[in-house]
Short mmCIF file of the C-alpha atoms (twelve columns), coordinates in Angstrom:
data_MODEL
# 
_entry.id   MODEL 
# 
loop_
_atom_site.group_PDB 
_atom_site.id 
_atom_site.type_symbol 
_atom_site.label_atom_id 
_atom_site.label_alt_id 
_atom_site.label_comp_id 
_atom_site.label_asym_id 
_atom_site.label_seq_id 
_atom_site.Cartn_x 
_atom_site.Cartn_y 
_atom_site.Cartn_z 
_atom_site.pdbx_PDB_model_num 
ATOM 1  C CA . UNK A 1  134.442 95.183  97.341  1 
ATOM 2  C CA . UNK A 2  131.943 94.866  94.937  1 
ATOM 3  C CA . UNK A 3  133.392 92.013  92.641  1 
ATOM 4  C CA . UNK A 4  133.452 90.200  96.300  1 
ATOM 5  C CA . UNK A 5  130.338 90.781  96.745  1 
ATOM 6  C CA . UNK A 6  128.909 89.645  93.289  1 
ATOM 7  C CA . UNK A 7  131.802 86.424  93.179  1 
ATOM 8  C CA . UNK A 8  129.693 85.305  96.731  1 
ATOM 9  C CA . UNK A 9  126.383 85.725  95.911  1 
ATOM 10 C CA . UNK A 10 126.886 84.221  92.614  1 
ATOM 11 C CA . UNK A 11 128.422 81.046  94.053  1 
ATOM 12 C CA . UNK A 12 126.023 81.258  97.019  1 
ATOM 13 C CA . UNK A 13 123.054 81.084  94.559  1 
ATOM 14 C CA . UNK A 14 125.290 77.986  92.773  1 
ATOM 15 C CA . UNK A 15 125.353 76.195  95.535  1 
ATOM 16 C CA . UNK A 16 121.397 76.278  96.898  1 
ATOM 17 C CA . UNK A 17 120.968 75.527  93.116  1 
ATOM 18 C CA . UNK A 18 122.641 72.245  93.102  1 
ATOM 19 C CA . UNK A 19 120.990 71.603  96.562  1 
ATOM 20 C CA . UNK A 20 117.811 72.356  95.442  1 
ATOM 21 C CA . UNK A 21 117.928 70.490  92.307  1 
ATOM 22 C CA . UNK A 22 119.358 67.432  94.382  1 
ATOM 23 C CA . UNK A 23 115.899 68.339  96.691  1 
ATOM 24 C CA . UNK A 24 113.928 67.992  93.556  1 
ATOM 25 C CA . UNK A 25 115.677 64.507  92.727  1 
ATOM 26 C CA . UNK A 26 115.576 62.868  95.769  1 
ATOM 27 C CA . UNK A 27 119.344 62.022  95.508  1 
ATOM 28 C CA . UNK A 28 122.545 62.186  97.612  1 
ATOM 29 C CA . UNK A 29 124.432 64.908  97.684  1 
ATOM 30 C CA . UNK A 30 126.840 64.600  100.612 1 
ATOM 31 C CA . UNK A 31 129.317 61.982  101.514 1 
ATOM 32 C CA . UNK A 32 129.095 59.342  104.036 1 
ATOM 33 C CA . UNK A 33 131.433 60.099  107.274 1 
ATOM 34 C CA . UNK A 34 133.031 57.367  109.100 1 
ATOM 35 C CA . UNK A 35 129.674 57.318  111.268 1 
ATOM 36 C CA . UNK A 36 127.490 56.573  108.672 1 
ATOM 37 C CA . UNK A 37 125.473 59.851  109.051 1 
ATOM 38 C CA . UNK A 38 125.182 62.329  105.708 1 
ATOM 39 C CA . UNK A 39 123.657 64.959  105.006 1 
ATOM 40 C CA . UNK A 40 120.246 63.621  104.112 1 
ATOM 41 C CA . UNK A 41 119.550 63.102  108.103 1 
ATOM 42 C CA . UNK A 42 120.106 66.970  108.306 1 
ATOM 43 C CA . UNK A 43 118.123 67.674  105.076 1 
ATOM 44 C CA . UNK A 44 115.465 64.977  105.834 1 
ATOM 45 C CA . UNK A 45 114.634 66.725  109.518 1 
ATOM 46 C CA . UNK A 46 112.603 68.751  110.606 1 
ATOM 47 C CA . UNK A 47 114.802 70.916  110.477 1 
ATOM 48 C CA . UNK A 48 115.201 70.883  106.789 1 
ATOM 49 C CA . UNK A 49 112.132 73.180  105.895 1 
ATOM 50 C CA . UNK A 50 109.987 76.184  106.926 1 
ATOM 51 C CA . UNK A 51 105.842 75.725  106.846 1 
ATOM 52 C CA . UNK A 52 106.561 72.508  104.365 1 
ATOM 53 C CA . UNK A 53 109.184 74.422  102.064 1 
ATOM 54 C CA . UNK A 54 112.889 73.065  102.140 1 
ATOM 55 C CA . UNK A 55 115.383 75.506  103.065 1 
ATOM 56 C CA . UNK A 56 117.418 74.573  100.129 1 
ATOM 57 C CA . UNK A 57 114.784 76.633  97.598  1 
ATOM 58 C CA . UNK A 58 114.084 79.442  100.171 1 
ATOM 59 C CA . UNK A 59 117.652 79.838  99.876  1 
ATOM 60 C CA . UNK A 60 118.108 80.382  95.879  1 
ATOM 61 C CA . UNK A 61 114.814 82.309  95.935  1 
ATOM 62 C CA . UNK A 62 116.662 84.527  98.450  1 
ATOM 63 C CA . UNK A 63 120.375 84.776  96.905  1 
ATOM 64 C CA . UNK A 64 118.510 84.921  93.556  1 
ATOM 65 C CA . UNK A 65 116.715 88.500  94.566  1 
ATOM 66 C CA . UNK A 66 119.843 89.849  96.652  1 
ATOM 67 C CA . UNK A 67 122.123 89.271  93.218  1 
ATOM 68 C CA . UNK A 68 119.347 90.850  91.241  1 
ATOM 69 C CA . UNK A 69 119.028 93.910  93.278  1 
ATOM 70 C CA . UNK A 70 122.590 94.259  94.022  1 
ATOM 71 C CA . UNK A 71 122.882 94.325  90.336  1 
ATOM 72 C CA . UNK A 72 120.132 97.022  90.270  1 
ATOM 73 C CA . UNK A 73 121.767 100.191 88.552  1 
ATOM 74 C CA . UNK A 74 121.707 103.238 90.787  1 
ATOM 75 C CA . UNK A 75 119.590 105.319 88.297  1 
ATOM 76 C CA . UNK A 76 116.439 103.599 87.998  1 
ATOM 77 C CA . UNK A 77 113.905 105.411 89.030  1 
ATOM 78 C CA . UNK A 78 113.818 103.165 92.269  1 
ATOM 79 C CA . UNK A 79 116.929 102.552 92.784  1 
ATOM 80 C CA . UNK A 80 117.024 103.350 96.089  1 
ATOM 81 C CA . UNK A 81 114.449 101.565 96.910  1 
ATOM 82 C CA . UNK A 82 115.724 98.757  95.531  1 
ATOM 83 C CA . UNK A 83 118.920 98.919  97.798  1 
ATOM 84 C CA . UNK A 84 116.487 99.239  101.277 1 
ATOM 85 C CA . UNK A 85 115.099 96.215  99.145  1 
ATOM 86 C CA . UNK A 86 118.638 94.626  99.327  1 
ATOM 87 C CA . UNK A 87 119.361 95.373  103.105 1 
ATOM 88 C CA . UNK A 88 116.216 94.244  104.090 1 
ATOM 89 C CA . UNK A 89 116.462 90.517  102.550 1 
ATOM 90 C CA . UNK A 90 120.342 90.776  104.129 1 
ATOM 91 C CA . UNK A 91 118.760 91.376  107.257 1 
ATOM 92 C CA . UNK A 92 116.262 88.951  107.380 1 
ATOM 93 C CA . UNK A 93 118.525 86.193  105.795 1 
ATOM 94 C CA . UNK A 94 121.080 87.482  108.427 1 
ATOM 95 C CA . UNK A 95 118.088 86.319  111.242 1 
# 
């Protein structure tokens, strides 16, 4: 279960990489549908950021500190804390 865990939070922090470094470009990174909409109408929104910060970078902040603590060893000194650390961030990220 853990290598699971690790092998999605890895790619998950990947991925809102590459978005956020297409963020800090200003390019495309989705594919036209047949419609003509992509992804930049979603990104480009309202939607697409919290008080002025795109949700693209709160994302790899986020996935960044949940690998980081899930790869917290158990005997540090705050170890523990560290995991209430982790299931707090799930939590929230969960909301």
């Amino acid at each position: 279960m853990k290598k699971i865990i690790i092998t999605l939070l890895i790619f998950l922090v990947l991925f809102t990489g590459y978005l956020s470094y297409f963020d800090l470009t200003n390019s495309e990174v989705c594919l036209t549908n047949p419609d003509g909409n992509n992804c930049s109408v979603v990104k480009n929104s309202k939607y697409g950021e919290i008080g002025g910060i795109k949700l693209s970078f709160i994302g790899f902040v986020g996935f960044f500190i949940l690998l980081l603590l899930y790869l917290q060893p158990k005997r540090v000194k705050y170890g523990d804390n560290a995991y209430e650390a982790y299931l707090f961030f799930v939590i929230i990220g969960a909301l």
